[in-house]
Amino acid sequence: MTTDTGVSTTAAAAGGRVRDAAIGTGRAGDKIFASAARGSGILVLALMAAIAVFLIWKAIPALQKNEAAFLTSEEWNPNAQPPRFGIAQLAFGTVVSSLLALAMATPVAIGIALFISYYAPRSVAGPLGYLVDLLAAVPSIVYGLWGLLVLAPRMEGVSGFLNSALGWIPLFGGDSPGKNSIFTASVVLAIMILPIISSISREVFLQVPRAHVEAALALGATRWEMIKLAVLPYGRSGMIGAAMLGLGRAMGETIAVAMVLTFVPGINWHILEDGGTTFAANIANSFAEATETGRGALIASGLVLFVITLIVNMAARAVVARRKEDA
Amino acid sequence: MAKRIEVSGLHAYYGGVHAIEDISMTIEPRSVTAFIGPSGCGKSTFLRTLNRMHEVIPGARVEGKVLLDDEDLYGPDVDPVAVRRVVGMVFQRPNPFPTMSIYDNVAAGLKLNGVRRKSRLDDIVEESLKGANLWNEVKDRLNKPGAGLSGGQQQRLCIARAIAVQPQVLLMDEPCSALDPISTLAIEDLIAELKSRYTIVIVTHNMQQAARVSDRTAFFNIAGVGKPGRLIEIGETSKIFTKPEQKATEEYITGRFG
Ligand SMILES: Nc1ncnc2c1ncn2[C@@H]1O[C@H](COP(=O)(O)OP(=O)(O)OP(=O)(O)O)[C@@H](O)[C@H]1O
Ligand SMILES: [Mg+2]
């Protein structure tokens, strides 16, 4: 079964069969290809190592001067004397906005993919699929502008409604629902990650073997029952991979989030209220005016984002691998 | 339970391609009817018109009548999903649902029909697997994936899945073509047992198999490349194999074909 998505293919390709290729028949072409492949592999690893070393080397002095707890403090004053900074509010904003975006985008994206693959007549499916793919090509700055100028003003009403209807849920609580909130940012993020989740899911659905589809139909399954019997089980790991790629994209998204959010220091669990920030948005907003130590602090926060993304990726791969074994 | 099928004036198309032409025949209940004929003459296509599976291929359509005990399967109010619950199908390549256990594979159709009670599911799953001569081989690993069985076992699993919903008719498209001789014999024995309860139609390229398992045989042929397939003749298997009425049938059966 090849339900691999970007999440799992890259590493398999990089770390996979490079060495087996060297055990070829010894013909010239084989040798050239083997060394070219090995060379590119080594180059990638070396580059990654170089970047990591550079970033860590830049971050260490700032971390040494830091007077606050880097992992748990909600402060972000790296330019002060003495510098005090911690990533707690960044991590909070990043994780909450991305997860919320994922929760909103995934069902819609999979719904769109199913509609295009199994419900829409062919004359509609083609253009619609193309349109969804086109959404992925829109630059983030455009989403940012749209989020700030078009969406945010309209979110005030939505936030107010959610606050009054679902205020008993702590996340939706608070006294002053606003428009430049984490919630608004996650709506923008949801729209941004929708196309990638949708098009990967569609790719996966296209690969569902005809034999499984026909097996379900021949048993007297309706279209939806066929999807449940044949399509979703086959596409499950691919859909998880797609969602994780979307999550990764949402966590790293910078400019759109930076434009939508109004910075208010500290963690605010009431995500309908203005404020909040993320790793990437914080770096974009404060890098220009940062001092030497400030830059080191931002780089350190970037490293944390990198680690979180890595963990998400590995978790996704573990899920996908376990599901495959079950299958 | 078994029903008679009466086909009249049936044509099937793939987009603009006319695949089979003007087929009329009667398929008797509680008996096995074999379809034979050269590759590409439309046996599979015709078989799939009998449970409205033909039309799931984009652009494919059917003209004509298929009566199942007087009810036209292509009538205006007939739901193809309902037809497929009554006319079961086994494919050439075993196609169990790969992510499902053996048990769930057999229970899949039952669950579609709204059977939810565990004890009843257990009973029918056991009965169907016994019916498909697979029970003894899998009874200790019902919760293992169906994809982990051998090809012959998978095909019998597919037969169990098809008979679990107690269809009126069972269509089989070369069910043994991917199997070894032992599994083939097991399935032929099974067909012989099942025919007391179902109307069975089997497509086969194996003359001996047709002669062994079927009561009646239909021979299909094409006039030439690109021409639609036609029914040449249908009759008692013993008669088709000894004294066919058409010369083409005799040539095909004796191997002096083409
Ligand atoms: N999905 C399809 N799209 C277009 N044409 C098709 C399709 N399936 C079959 N055909 C055509 O319809 C004709 C009949 O095919 P069919 O598969 O019914 O033959 P068959 O008798 O079952 O052959 P075989 O013995 O090789 O299985 C052939 O000319 C084939 O090319
Ligand atoms: Mg065929």
XYZ file of C-alpha atoms and ligand atoms in Angstrom:
617
model
C 0.000 0.000 0.000
C 1.378 3.365 -0.931
C -0.573 5.893 1.012
C 2.602 7.777 1.716
C 2.322 11.483 1.897
C 4.987 14.089 2.177
C 5.348 13.375 5.849
C 6.633 9.914 5.373
C 8.167 9.980 1.916
C 10.892 12.527 2.474
C 12.677 10.595 5.170
C 12.167 7.261 3.460
C 13.734 8.664 0.326
C 16.596 10.342 2.128
C 17.510 7.616 4.581
C 16.217 4.629 2.665
C 17.947 2.806 -0.115
C 20.999 4.895 -0.779
C 23.357 2.175 0.386
C 21.643 -0.650 -1.445
C 22.160 1.265 -4.659
C 25.896 1.039 -4.068
C 25.722 -2.757 -4.057
C 24.957 -2.605 -7.753
C 26.530 -4.580 -10.539
C 29.486 -2.227 -10.587
C 28.662 -0.712 -13.944
C 29.713 2.890 -14.461
C 26.159 4.269 -14.487
C 25.378 2.540 -11.223
C 28.513 3.907 -9.613
C 27.896 7.452 -10.775
C 24.307 7.312 -9.631
C 25.254 5.790 -6.305
C 27.809 8.471 -5.554
C 25.494 11.244 -6.735
C 22.735 9.909 -4.497
C 25.089 9.474 -1.562
C 26.527 12.938 -2.169
C 23.101 14.600 -2.119
C 22.194 12.707 1.000
C 25.313 13.826 2.783
C 24.865 17.388 1.546
C 21.380 17.593 3.030
C 22.561 16.234 6.361
C 25.551 18.558 6.428
C 23.382 21.561 5.622
C 20.921 20.692 8.352
C 23.733 20.206 10.850
C 25.349 23.501 9.850
C 22.080 25.411 10.274
C 21.407 23.780 13.627
C 24.909 24.520 14.898
C 24.682 28.134 13.745
C 21.311 28.668 15.431
C 22.338 27.024 18.673
C 25.579 28.994 18.729
C 23.600 32.219 18.310
C 21.052 31.267 20.937
C 23.359 30.177 23.741
C 24.694 33.620 24.821
C 21.169 35.005 25.072
C 19.992 32.005 27.050
C 22.930 32.437 29.435
C 21.993 36.056 30.131
C 18.289 35.225 30.552
C 17.029 35.832 34.093
C 13.647 34.141 33.603
C 12.801 30.491 33.080
C 13.052 30.034 29.313
C 10.531 27.228 28.995
C 7.883 28.365 31.460
C 7.995 32.129 31.757
C 5.258 34.202 30.149
C 7.465 37.276 29.890
C 9.099 38.356 26.659
C 11.540 41.185 27.405
C 14.829 40.059 25.887
C 15.857 43.629 25.097
C 15.558 44.781 28.714
C 18.417 44.894 31.224
C 18.647 42.255 32.537
C 16.867 40.301 29.744
C 13.911 38.227 30.891
C 12.138 35.987 28.419
C 10.265 32.689 28.195
C 8.347 30.886 25.506
C 5.194 29.947 27.418
C 2.873 32.424 25.730
C 4.402 31.758 22.322
C 3.942 28.046 22.680
C 0.397 28.557 23.933
C -0.590 30.797 21.029
C 1.063 28.564 18.464
C -0.362 25.292 19.703
C -3.877 26.565 20.395
C -4.273 28.462 17.131
C -2.887 25.581 15.068
C -4.937 22.891 16.746
C -8.065 24.987 16.421
C -7.283 25.610 12.767
C -6.742 21.898 12.269
C -10.020 21.046 13.969
C -11.876 23.455 11.715
C -10.063 22.653 8.479
C -9.812 18.852 8.518
C -13.495 17.919 8.344
C -14.161 20.514 5.679
C -11.092 19.534 3.671
C -11.954 15.843 3.755
C -15.538 16.661 2.892
C -14.376 18.631 -0.133
C -12.029 15.835 -1.172
C -14.816 13.246 -0.879
C -17.215 15.466 -2.765
C -14.756 16.011 -5.599
C -13.773 12.342 -5.780
C -17.121 10.636 -5.349
C -20.099 12.942 -5.585
C -19.466 15.784 -8.008
C -20.180 15.166 -11.675
C -16.993 15.161 -13.692
C -17.692 18.561 -15.195
C -17.741 20.087 -11.696
C -15.045 17.950 -10.062
C -12.218 19.062 -12.332
C -12.608 22.834 -11.973
C -13.404 22.549 -8.278
C -10.272 20.527 -7.595
C -8.239 23.040 -9.562
C -9.745 25.891 -7.578
C -8.901 24.264 -4.257
C -5.330 23.697 -5.411
C -5.182 27.339 -6.453
C -6.030 28.393 -2.894
C -2.731 26.840 -1.839
C -0.858 29.113 -4.212
C -2.215 32.338 -2.713
C 0.655 34.063 -0.848
C 0.256 34.270 2.932
C 0.484 38.045 2.882
C -2.786 38.057 0.927
C -4.421 35.874 3.545
C -3.014 38.225 6.167
C -4.470 41.291 4.504
C -7.774 39.570 3.949
C -7.818 38.373 7.553
C -7.067 41.827 8.858
C -9.291 43.901 6.587
C -12.172 41.621 5.688
C -12.427 38.787 8.162
C -11.488 40.438 11.448
C -14.241 43.098 11.392
C -16.808 40.399 10.701
C -15.437 38.136 13.420
C -16.560 40.485 16.133
C -20.153 39.341 15.804
C -19.183 35.673 15.556
C -16.968 35.919 18.615
C -19.682 37.695 20.550
C -22.153 34.984 19.636
C -19.793 32.149 20.560
C -19.009 33.923 23.801
C -22.642 34.232 24.804
C -23.642 30.764 23.598
C -20.600 28.723 24.619
C -19.093 30.986 27.259
C -19.259 28.170 29.816
C -16.415 26.479 27.932
C -13.319 28.169 29.397
C -11.716 28.712 25.981
C -14.751 30.653 24.776
C -15.186 32.554 28.027
C -14.057 36.069 28.937
C -15.707 39.453 29.115
C -14.618 41.213 25.967
C -14.719 39.071 22.825
C -12.809 40.905 20.121
C -11.719 40.592 16.540
C -7.908 40.397 16.651
C -7.976 37.237 18.681
C -6.360 33.837 18.496
C -9.724 32.590 17.305
C -9.668 34.900 14.297
C -6.088 33.879 13.573
C -7.074 30.233 13.624
C -9.902 30.848 11.171
C -7.375 32.400 8.780
C -5.019 29.479 9.401
C -7.817 26.995 8.801
C -8.466 28.502 5.394
C -4.770 28.460 4.620
C -4.266 24.792 5.447
C -7.520 23.636 3.884
C -6.135 23.197 0.362
C -3.145 21.109 1.369
C -5.220 18.741 3.492
C -7.842 18.552 0.804
C -5.539 17.885 -2.099
C -3.507 15.243 -0.297
C -6.691 13.504 0.810
C -7.910 13.627 -2.772
C -4.699 12.050 -4.013
C -5.182 9.283 -1.484
C -8.799 8.758 -2.477
C -7.781 8.498 -6.110
C -5.558 5.570 -5.187
C -8.287 3.547 -3.540
C -8.287 0.341 -5.568
C -11.258 -0.090 -7.865
C -11.578 -3.641 -6.521
C -12.381 -2.416 -3.005
C -14.888 0.109 -4.257
C -16.623 -2.520 -6.373
C -16.557 -5.029 -3.533
C -18.507 -2.595 -1.396
C -20.927 -1.609 -4.144
C -21.596 -5.229 -5.056
C -22.608 -5.896 -1.454
C -25.310 -3.294 -1.884
C -23.566 -0.369 -0.249
C -24.848 3.119 -0.915
C -22.282 5.674 -1.923
C -21.703 6.818 1.636
C -21.561 3.228 2.885
C -19.055 2.460 0.142
C -16.950 5.393 1.342
C -17.071 4.072 4.896
C -16.264 0.497 3.864
C -13.641 1.017 1.215
C -12.407 4.589 0.970
C -11.927 5.853 4.508
C -10.178 2.747 5.888
C -7.816 2.740 2.928
C -7.188 6.466 3.146
C -6.931 6.728 6.912
C -3.174 6.935 7.248
C -2.974 9.275 4.286
C -5.562 11.569 5.819
C -3.678 11.617 9.108
C -0.537 12.494 7.211
C -2.378 15.265 5.389
C -3.724 16.697 8.631
C -0.273 16.652 10.204
C 1.229 18.458 7.234
C -1.516 21.044 7.643
C -0.735 21.316 11.347
C 2.938 21.828 10.571
C 2.085 24.538 8.099
C -0.241 26.248 10.600
C 2.404 26.241 13.324
C 5.018 27.757 11.073
C 2.764 30.355 9.473
C 4.155 33.793 10.158
C 2.937 36.825 8.365
C -0.796 36.171 8.211
C -0.922 35.512 11.939
C 1.318 38.466 12.743
C -1.033 40.759 10.847
C -4.231 39.506 12.427
C -3.172 39.349 16.073
C -2.872 42.337 18.388
C -0.099 41.733 20.864
C -1.149 41.617 24.507
C 1.456 40.178 26.862
C 0.802 36.971 28.722
C -1.235 33.820 28.234
C -4.953 34.425 27.899
C -7.057 31.277 27.900
C -9.986 33.263 26.536
C -9.160 32.868 22.895
C -12.029 35.058 21.735
C -10.397 38.074 23.340
C -7.826 40.196 21.543
C -4.222 39.260 22.039
C -1.963 36.268 21.862
C 1.019 35.617 19.672
C 2.887 32.697 18.151
C 6.528 31.765 17.722
C 6.651 32.771 14.112
C 4.566 35.935 14.458
C 6.682 37.058 17.410
C 9.890 36.588 15.443
C 8.508 38.531 12.496
C 7.254 41.348 14.682
C 10.294 41.844 16.878
C 13.339 40.780 14.912
C 13.967 44.168 13.325
C 14.233 46.122 16.578
C 15.890 43.395 18.609
C 19.253 43.828 20.300
C 21.969 41.206 20.078
C 20.484 39.352 23.033
C 16.966 39.879 21.646
C 17.944 38.166 18.414
C 19.485 35.308 20.306
C 16.275 34.954 22.263
C 14.192 34.904 19.080
C 16.476 32.311 17.553
C 16.125 30.202 20.680
C 12.342 30.431 20.390
C 12.639 29.442 16.736
C 14.555 26.355 17.783
C 11.748 25.428 20.156
C 9.234 25.787 17.321
C 11.449 23.530 15.242
C 11.478 20.907 17.970
C 7.704 21.074 18.381
C 7.218 20.675 14.633
C 9.589 17.738 14.693
C 7.631 16.092 17.497
C 4.356 16.575 15.627
C 5.911 15.046 12.567
C 7.272 12.061 14.413
C 3.987 11.542 16.207
C 2.211 11.615 12.859
C 4.602 9.081 11.461
C 4.171 6.832 14.450
C 0.393 6.995 14.048
C 0.609 6.268 10.347
C 2.994 3.372 10.899
C 0.863 1.833 13.631
C -2.270 2.103 11.538
C -0.466 0.395 8.684
C 0.489 -2.516 10.897
C -3.103 -2.869 12.017
C -4.223 -3.010 8.439
C -35.156 -18.130 -2.119
C -33.583 -18.586 -5.533
C -35.112 -16.625 -8.374
C -35.375 -16.989 -12.131
C -33.766 -14.382 -14.325
C -35.202 -13.517 -17.716
C -33.193 -11.270 -19.938
C -34.608 -9.829 -23.113
C -33.122 -7.546 -25.744
C -30.214 -6.462 -23.597
C -27.502 -4.150 -24.924
C -24.606 -2.713 -22.934
C -22.330 0.169 -23.826
C -19.101 1.693 -22.530
C -19.485 5.289 -23.611
C -19.759 5.021 -27.376
C -18.551 1.396 -27.497
C -21.277 -1.157 -28.022
C -20.016 -4.056 -25.883
C -22.859 -6.592 -26.032
C -25.774 -6.802 -28.365
C -29.326 -7.996 -28.078
C -29.000 -10.726 -25.498
C -32.029 -12.721 -24.420
C -31.931 -15.762 -22.172
C -33.525 -17.401 -19.194
C -31.448 -18.376 -16.188
C -33.086 -21.079 -14.135
C -33.274 -20.960 -10.352
C -31.473 -23.536 -8.186
C -29.076 -24.379 -10.927
C -25.686 -23.349 -12.200
C -25.417 -21.535 -15.507
C -21.962 -21.213 -17.041
C -20.927 -18.473 -19.469
C -18.169 -19.427 -21.859
C -16.618 -17.717 -24.856
C -13.456 -16.104 -26.116
C -11.814 -13.243 -24.291
C -13.458 -9.882 -24.898
C -16.808 -11.304 -26.014
C -18.643 -9.574 -23.179
C -19.179 -12.280 -20.555
C -18.113 -10.054 -17.681
C -20.024 -7.137 -19.091
C -23.196 -9.193 -19.349
C -22.728 -10.649 -15.878
C -22.398 -7.165 -14.429
C -25.624 -6.038 -16.060
C -27.411 -8.663 -13.961
C -26.752 -6.799 -10.694
C -26.488 -3.299 -12.111
C -22.752 -3.163 -11.485
C -22.166 -2.266 -15.121
C -23.394 1.262 -14.600
C -20.884 2.087 -11.845
C -18.287 2.510 -14.595
C -18.366 6.124 -15.764
C -20.156 6.460 -19.079
C -21.463 2.887 -19.082
C -25.143 2.209 -19.774
C -27.577 -0.599 -20.404
C -30.649 -1.024 -22.588
C -33.176 -3.824 -22.389
C -34.894 -5.816 -19.706
C -33.705 -8.047 -16.899
C -36.601 -9.641 -15.033
C -35.939 -11.169 -11.656
C -39.088 -13.206 -11.004
C -41.113 -10.690 -13.033
C -39.572 -7.576 -11.523
C -37.580 -5.499 -14.000
C -34.205 -4.668 -12.472
C -33.991 -1.675 -14.788
C -37.474 -0.401 -13.982
C -37.787 3.304 -13.292
C -38.362 2.965 -9.544
C -35.724 0.332 -8.889
C -32.817 1.310 -6.665
C -29.586 -0.303 -7.895
C -28.431 -0.600 -4.286
C -31.446 -2.776 -3.519
C -30.733 -4.908 -6.581
C -27.176 -5.565 -5.441
C -28.405 -6.709 -2.057
C -30.430 -9.398 -3.787
C -27.952 -10.336 -6.493
C -24.544 -11.013 -4.958
C -21.264 -11.071 -6.799
C -17.851 -12.706 -6.509
C -15.043 -11.200 -8.542
C -12.229 -12.711 -10.526
C -9.580 -11.478 -8.097
C -10.318 -12.033 -4.427
C -11.089 -8.617 -2.966
C -11.647 -8.816 0.784
C -11.599 -5.450 2.525
C -7.933 -5.274 3.476
C -8.269 -3.315 6.696
C -11.022 -5.539 8.091
C -10.777 -8.756 10.021
C -12.104 -11.993 8.612
C -15.145 -11.632 10.835
C -15.832 -8.050 9.779
C -15.452 -8.926 6.131
C -18.199 -11.501 6.378
C -20.313 -9.227 8.569
C -19.904 -6.178 6.292
C -22.964 -6.857 4.174
C -25.060 -7.800 7.202
C -24.248 -4.533 8.876
C -25.337 -2.717 5.713
C -28.625 -4.524 6.071
C -28.990 -3.305 9.615
C -28.117 -6.490 11.483
C -26.533 -5.241 14.703
C -27.089 -7.900 17.345
C -23.784 -9.541 18.170
C -25.193 -13.002 18.710
C -27.029 -12.922 15.410
C -23.947 -11.632 13.595
C -21.883 -14.398 15.203
C -24.335 -17.017 14.022
C -24.524 -15.798 10.451
C -20.764 -15.300 10.178
C -20.177 -18.863 11.336
C -22.862 -20.236 9.080
C -21.548 -18.336 6.046
C -17.961 -19.350 6.639
C -19.109 -22.953 6.990
C -21.115 -22.514 3.821
C -17.985 -21.333 2.058
C -15.947 -24.281 3.435
C -13.642 -21.892 5.241
C -14.777 -22.179 8.845
C -12.335 -24.851 9.949
C -9.382 -22.975 8.560
C -10.190 -19.611 10.136
C -12.288 -20.264 13.216
C -9.318 -19.595 15.501
C -8.340 -16.329 13.870
C -11.560 -14.557 13.036
C -10.114 -11.291 14.247
C -7.055 -11.436 12.013
C -7.078 -9.399 8.805
C -8.702 -11.039 5.809
C -5.771 -9.967 3.673
C -3.570 -12.425 5.581
C -5.243 -15.469 4.029
C -4.060 -17.374 0.985
C -5.588 -16.496 -2.381
C -7.926 -19.473 -2.339
C -8.975 -18.755 1.232
C -9.535 -15.108 0.353
C -11.774 -16.124 -2.524
C -13.794 -18.374 -0.234
C -13.944 -15.477 2.218
C -15.418 -13.360 -0.555
C -17.952 -16.082 -1.252
C -18.823 -16.187 2.442
C -19.215 -12.418 2.411
C -21.523 -12.650 -0.598
C -23.721 -15.442 0.797
C -23.912 -13.939 4.282
C -26.605 -11.542 3.107
C -28.566 -14.485 1.633
C -28.888 -13.204 -1.911
C -31.311 -14.708 -4.408
C -28.676 -14.960 -7.071
C -24.907 -15.390 -6.932
C -22.811 -14.140 -9.842
C -19.216 -15.348 -10.121
C -16.762 -13.938 -12.631
C -13.982 -16.473 -13.157
C -13.828 -17.134 -9.417
C -11.072 -19.727 -9.781
C -8.807 -18.131 -12.322
C -6.331 -16.936 -9.694
C -6.366 -20.197 -7.745
C -4.456 -23.466 -7.601
C -6.178 -26.751 -8.556
C -6.936 -27.734 -4.945
C -8.594 -24.427 -4.119
C -10.392 -24.627 -7.446
C -11.838 -28.004 -6.570
C -12.843 -26.691 -3.141
C -14.760 -23.878 -4.786
C -16.342 -26.161 -7.350
C -17.575 -28.404 -4.545
C -18.901 -25.349 -2.843
C -20.781 -24.261 -5.969
C -22.353 -27.702 -6.169
C -23.569 -27.330 -2.578
C -24.752 -23.770 -2.972
C -26.863 -24.455 -6.033
C -29.552 -26.126 -3.986
C -30.273 -22.705 -2.493
C -29.189 -20.090 -5.002
C -29.373 -19.223 -8.638
C -25.738 -19.328 -9.669
C -24.087 -17.862 -12.737
C -20.411 -18.518 -13.317
C -18.104 -17.160 -16.002
C -15.246 -19.494 -16.791
C -12.540 -20.039 -19.371
C -12.118 -23.581 -18.248
C -14.233 -25.974 -20.345
C -13.803 -28.828 -17.889
C -14.960 -26.587 -15.120
C -18.029 -25.537 -17.061
C -18.763 -29.177 -17.800
C -18.231 -30.200 -14.162
C -20.211 -27.568 -12.331
C -22.919 -26.265 -14.606
C -26.371 -27.453 -15.530
C -26.730 -25.070 -18.422
C -24.097 -23.363 -20.538
C -24.264 -20.196 -22.611
C -21.752 -19.562 -25.358
C -20.899 -15.975 -26.318
C -18.885 -14.816 -29.280
C -17.854 -11.743 -31.202
C -18.032 -11.416 -34.946
C -14.753 -9.501 -35.041
C -12.618 -6.895 -33.351
C -14.681 -3.879 -32.336
C -17.977 -5.690 -32.885
C -20.340 -6.209 -29.969
C -20.471 -9.581 -28.262
C -23.519 -11.812 -28.845
C -25.100 -14.846 -27.284
C -24.636 -17.692 -29.748
C -26.553 -20.380 -27.916
C -27.617 -21.580 -24.509
C -28.723 -25.052 -23.495
C -28.183 -28.031 -21.242
C -24.487 -28.326 -20.546
C -24.409 -31.954 -21.698
C -25.993 -30.959 -24.957
C -23.776 -27.909 -25.560
C -20.695 -30.033 -25.016
C -21.803 -32.959 -27.157
C -24.239 -31.780 -29.808
C -24.201 -27.970 -30.026
C -26.528 -26.464 -32.585
C -24.126 -23.809 -33.807
C -20.929 -24.512 -35.640
C -19.080 -21.737 -33.773
C -19.922 -23.362 -30.463
C -18.604 -26.699 -31.592
C -15.401 -25.125 -32.875
C -14.841 -23.243 -29.649
C -15.466 -26.259 -27.470
C -13.290 -28.577 -29.446
C -10.534 -26.002 -29.539
C -10.685 -25.499 -33.301
C -11.497 -21.898 -32.785
C -10.633 -18.873 -34.887
N -14.254 -0.454 -18.437
C -14.345 -0.612 -19.779
N -14.329 0.460 -20.582
C -14.413 0.303 -21.934
N -14.546 -0.857 -22.549
C -14.568 -1.964 -21.793
C -14.476 -1.899 -20.372
N -14.524 -3.150 -19.878
C -14.642 -3.957 -20.953
N -14.679 -3.252 -22.105
C -14.822 -3.810 -23.459
O -16.007 -4.527 -23.545
C -15.812 -5.733 -24.281
C -16.243 -6.923 -23.458
O -15.377 -7.021 -22.323
P -15.610 -8.081 -21.169
O -14.688 -7.748 -20.088
O -17.053 -8.141 -20.874
O -15.151 -9.418 -21.903
P -15.016 -10.867 -21.271
O -15.806 -11.770 -22.140
O -15.325 -10.864 -19.851
O -13.479 -11.155 -21.517
P -12.496 -12.026 -20.599
O -12.837 -13.429 -20.883
O -11.150 -11.675 -21.122
O -12.718 -11.626 -19.199
C -14.337 -5.767 -24.657
O -14.229 -5.355 -26.004
C -13.709 -4.786 -23.740
O -12.634 -4.154 -24.390
Mg -14.184 -11.115 -18.027
